[in-house]
Amino acid sequence: MTDFYQSQRAMRNMRQAALQRGVIAVLDVGTSKIACLVLRFDSPDDPREDGLGSLAGQSRFRVIGAATTRSRGVKFGEIHSMGETERAIRTAVQAAQKMAQTRVDHVIACFAGAQPRSYGLAGLVDLADGQVSESDVARALAACDIPDFGAGREVLHAHPVNFAIDHRSGFGDPRGHVGNQLSVDMHLLTIDTPAVQNLLYCIRRCDLEIAGIASSSYLAGLASLVEDEQELGAACIDMGGGATGLSIFIKKHMIFAESVRLGGDHVTSDISKGLQVPMATAERIKTIHGGVHATGMDDREMIEVGGDSGDWDKDRRRISRTELIGIMRPRVEEILEEVRAILDAAGFDQLRSQQIVLTGGASQIPGLDMMAARILGQNVRLGRPLRVQGLPQAATGAAFSAAVGLCLFAAHPQDECWDFAIPAERYPARSLRRAVKWFKDNW
Amino acid sequence: MQSLRADRRDRSERPGPRDPAPSRLAYRAERLWLTPGFRRMVRLGLPSFLILAATVGYLGDSGRRDALQAKLVDLRLSVENRPEFMIELMAVDGASEPVARAVRSMLPVTLPASSFRIDLPAMRAAIEQIDAVASAELFVRKGGILQVTITERVPAILWRNGAALEMLDATGNRVATLLDRSARPDLPVIAGEGADEHVPEALTLIRTARPILGRLRGLVWMGERRWDLVLDRDQRIMLPEIDPVPALQRVIALDQAEDLLGRDLVAVDMRNEARPTLRLKPAGDGQDEIQAKVDGQ
């Protein structure tokens, strides 16, 4: 567990340095678009007693630059072509820098893919002196038995979700409480190492320092779930271009995250194949005329498909909107069915409140909420991200949930297990042995 | 009818979809340009350095420096010597002939000259250094005339200082040296070292002594502290340091009542106010006796 401590801590330190400097960029590397926002932090050092400022700490920053560019070379939320992705990141960062009129050196990135997998862990320690101290929390976190998630996977998030002292559970912050035993529930999210390495490499090639990295399904939940939904329990479904992220929140902590490797781009490619049109045309037809519920009027609404072949018959094709819906609907249903399967596997039906929030670019298909209500459950709503200061109107849509969530993550990150000190007994034995050897050699 | 070649030209102008991504070099250059320090250096540091370097390079050569200086001097002279700034003549008002001659000789340049060459305050200070001049006003009048208006000191008293006879005004400032007492018989005489610093007091005493003015030969400042009135027939009135005027008035009153000063006295000593003393001429001096008889006493 110590190895990723180091890299995550380095990122945390970098984030602190960026906040000191006052300017940080957030980068959402998605399948259909790459969004870059430049944040300016006004007063980085006035923490209140509870660690929050006004507006839950969101008034501390302001978006001073925003840019999006069409993503190239990203598939299923993972980097597919390094050069193309690097150029797309460069485009977005340069445009955002130009709007902000400042240079950005630190960037916090998020991405949807890399097959996130959730683990729930539990740790239990005896309290030596009755009262819970910070080192006890660290010991409890270190006592969690890490599952064997296999080589080539890395821990992305490790949130302590719940603390229990003896038989009392539900503590957010157990420090100072008196008891005999401290137990902790921790949520661990692992991802594929190569996918992360690729992303980090691309960002480094753009002369930027990584100040943090996060999963976009987590961030979409952070941005689009309102506070009581996060508290009572809700699932956020972030329907992106190439991957659909899913995160379940309860008591303001993420307890589960997964992603389906299907998204809006698959709907577009279905239209492209079904209508024999290029992807760009298919995308345009989808966004302008798309839908998932056919009505009688849709039979009469004819859509010019177009084509650049020079053949009159092919270029003058017209289809009814019903046909288009007939192409889109099975794919959307498939995505939602996959989500449903994951929710069932995660035990979402055990939660008291089963609110489902749809967000992300693909959630803007008209009629999606009705269909989702049929497949996922009755409590479905469409979510848009929280409003943050200075965000351009064009970037307030559902497609920017992850980017806005990244802003909130940059301003006010949740405690992760590497924010606590490593307990002494967990230090690698090798260094202790070396210290003993040094004493033996010298005395 | 459409040209067959139009399409080809069109395509050569747009070779495929444009890549919006900046090149690595352009990206780095833009980031460098957005760095505040670099930006400030390019916008302020570089131009000022270039200007400085050009100036230093140009002025490094002494020939160019001299030429530049000569050009500046020429320019200055050409402005100074414009007819608008020339002073043609000098008018001295309110001064007697010798003073006016002295003032004229003090002008540092020969007329006509540029008014930039004459430092009026300095010249005014120099003119006011002349003892006979109480104050002077200098200004350049329209038409190129340097107008000098002088207020002269009025001599009020003569001061015999050793061999020299100085004319002083009412405040004790020197006006001129007199060679001969008979040149100004109308002015009273004072004598004694430091007497010039007490001229107002002396004038008050002289005004008080108006009844005996015909007999008054002068005042002597004794021991730098008090006045003696010297009358003819070697008589003296010795006045105290403090309040000499009432003492003198007492003496004059006595004289008018008793003809005190007409008697055979050497001195009336009023130095001690409580004990005025008369000093008689020593007896036995036959000459005096005869003289007394001649005078009918």
CSV table of N, CA and C in Angstrom, one decimal, chain A residues 72 86-87 90-91 93-94 97-98 101 103-105 205-208, chain B residues 19-28 30-32 34-36 39:
chain,number,residue,atom,x,y,z
A,72,ARG,N,-9.8,13.8,-30.1
A,72,ARG,CA,-9.4,12.9,-31.1
A,72,ARG,C,-8.5,11.8,-30.5
A,86,GLU,N,-2.6,14.1,-27.4
A,86,GLU,CA,-1.7,15.2,-26.9
A,86,GLU,C,-2.0,16.5,-27.6
A,87,ARG,N,-2.2,16.4,-28.9
A,87,ARG,CA,-2.5,17.6,-29.6
A,87,ARG,C,-3.9,18.2,-29.2
A,90,ARG,N,-3.4,19.9,-26.0
A,90,ARG,CA,-2.6,21.2,-26.2
A,90,ARG,C,-3.6,22.3,-26.7
A,91,THR,N,-4.5,21.9,-27.7
A,91,THR,CA,-5.4,22.9,-28.2
A,91,THR,C,-6.3,23.4,-27.1
A,93,VAL,N,-5.8,23.4,-23.8
A,93,VAL,CA,-5.1,24.2,-22.8
A,93,VAL,C,-4.7,25.5,-23.3
A,94,GLN,N,-4.3,25.5,-24.6
A,94,GLN,CA,-3.9,26.8,-25.1
A,94,GLN,C,-5.0,27.8,-25.2
A,97,GLN,N,-5.9,29.0,-21.8
A,97,GLN,CA,-4.9,29.9,-21.3
A,97,GLN,C,-5.1,31.3,-21.9
A,98,LYS,N,-5.4,31.3,-23.2
A,98,LYS,CA,-5.6,32.5,-23.9
A,98,LYS,C,-6.7,33.3,-23.4
A,101,GLN,N,-5.7,34.6,-20.0
A,101,GLN,CA,-4.6,35.5,-20.1
A,101,GLN,C,-3.5,35.2,-19.0
A,103,ARG,N,-0.6,32.0,-17.6
A,103,ARG,CA,0.0,30.7,-17.9
A,103,ARG,C,-0.4,29.7,-16.8
A,104,VAL,N,-0.7,28.5,-17.2
A,104,VAL,CA,-1.1,27.5,-16.2
A,104,VAL,C,0.0,26.4,-16.2
A,105,ASP,N,0.4,26.0,-15.0
A,105,ASP,CA,1.4,25.0,-14.9
A,105,ASP,C,0.9,23.7,-14.3
A,205,ARG,N,3.7,15.7,-21.8
A,205,ARG,CA,4.2,16.1,-23.0
A,205,ARG,C,3.8,17.6,-23.3
A,206,CYS,N,2.7,18.0,-22.7
A,206,CYS,CA,2.3,19.4,-22.9
A,206,CYS,C,2.9,20.3,-21.9
A,207,ASP,N,4.0,19.9,-21.2
A,207,ASP,CA,4.7,20.8,-20.3
A,207,ASP,C,3.9,21.1,-19.0
A,208,LEU,N,3.0,20.3,-18.7
A,208,LEU,CA,2.1,20.6,-17.5
A,208,LEU,C,2.4,19.6,-16.4
B,19,ASP,N,-5.9,21.3,-39.2
B,19,ASP,CA,-5.7,20.8,-37.8
B,19,ASP,C,-5.7,22.0,-36.9
B,20,PRO,N,-6.7,22.1,-35.9
B,20,PRO,CA,-6.7,23.2,-35.0
B,20,PRO,C,-5.6,23.2,-34.0
B,21,ALA,N,-4.9,22.1,-33.8
B,21,ALA,CA,-3.9,22.0,-32.7
B,21,ALA,C,-2.7,22.8,-33.0
B,22,PRO,N,-2.2,23.6,-32.0
B,22,PRO,CA,-1.0,24.3,-32.3
B,22,PRO,C,0.2,23.4,-32.3
B,23,SER,N,1.2,23.7,-33.0
B,23,SER,CA,2.4,22.9,-33.0
B,23,SER,C,3.1,23.0,-31.6
B,24,ARG,N,3.9,22.1,-31.3
B,24,ARG,CA,4.6,22.1,-30.0
B,24,ARG,C,5.3,23.4,-29.8
B,25,LEU,N,5.9,23.9,-30.8
B,25,LEU,CA,6.7,25.1,-30.7
B,25,LEU,C,5.8,26.3,-30.5
B,26,ALA,N,4.7,26.4,-31.2
B,26,ALA,CA,3.7,27.5,-31.0
B,26,ALA,C,3.2,27.4,-29.6
B,27,TYR,N,2.9,26.2,-29.2
B,27,TYR,CA,2.3,26.1,-27.8
B,27,TYR,C,3.3,26.6,-26.8
B,28,ARG,N,4.5,26.2,-26.9
B,28,ARG,CA,5.5,26.6,-26.0
B,28,ARG,C,5.8,28.1,-26.0
B,30,GLU,N,3.6,30.4,-26.9
B,30,GLU,CA,2.5,31.1,-26.3
B,30,GLU,C,2.5,31.0,-24.8
B,31,ARG,N,2.9,29.8,-24.3
B,31,ARG,CA,3.1,29.7,-22.8
B,31,ARG,C,4.2,30.6,-22.3
B,32,LEU,N,5.2,30.7,-23.1
B,32,LEU,CA,6.3,31.6,-22.7
B,32,LEU,C,5.8,33.1,-22.7
B,34,LEU,N,2.8,34.1,-22.2
B,34,LEU,CA,1.9,34.3,-21.1
B,34,LEU,C,2.5,34.3,-19.7
B,35,THR,N,3.8,34.0,-19.7
B,35,THR,CA,4.5,34.1,-18.4
B,35,THR,C,4.7,35.6,-18.1
B,36,PRO,N,4.3,36.0,-16.9
B,36,PRO,CA,4.3,37.5,-16.6
B,36,PRO,C,5.7,38.1,-16.7
B,39,ARG,N,6.9,38.5,-20.2
B,39,ARG,CA,6.1,39.5,-20.9
B,39,ARG,C,6.6,40.9,-20.5
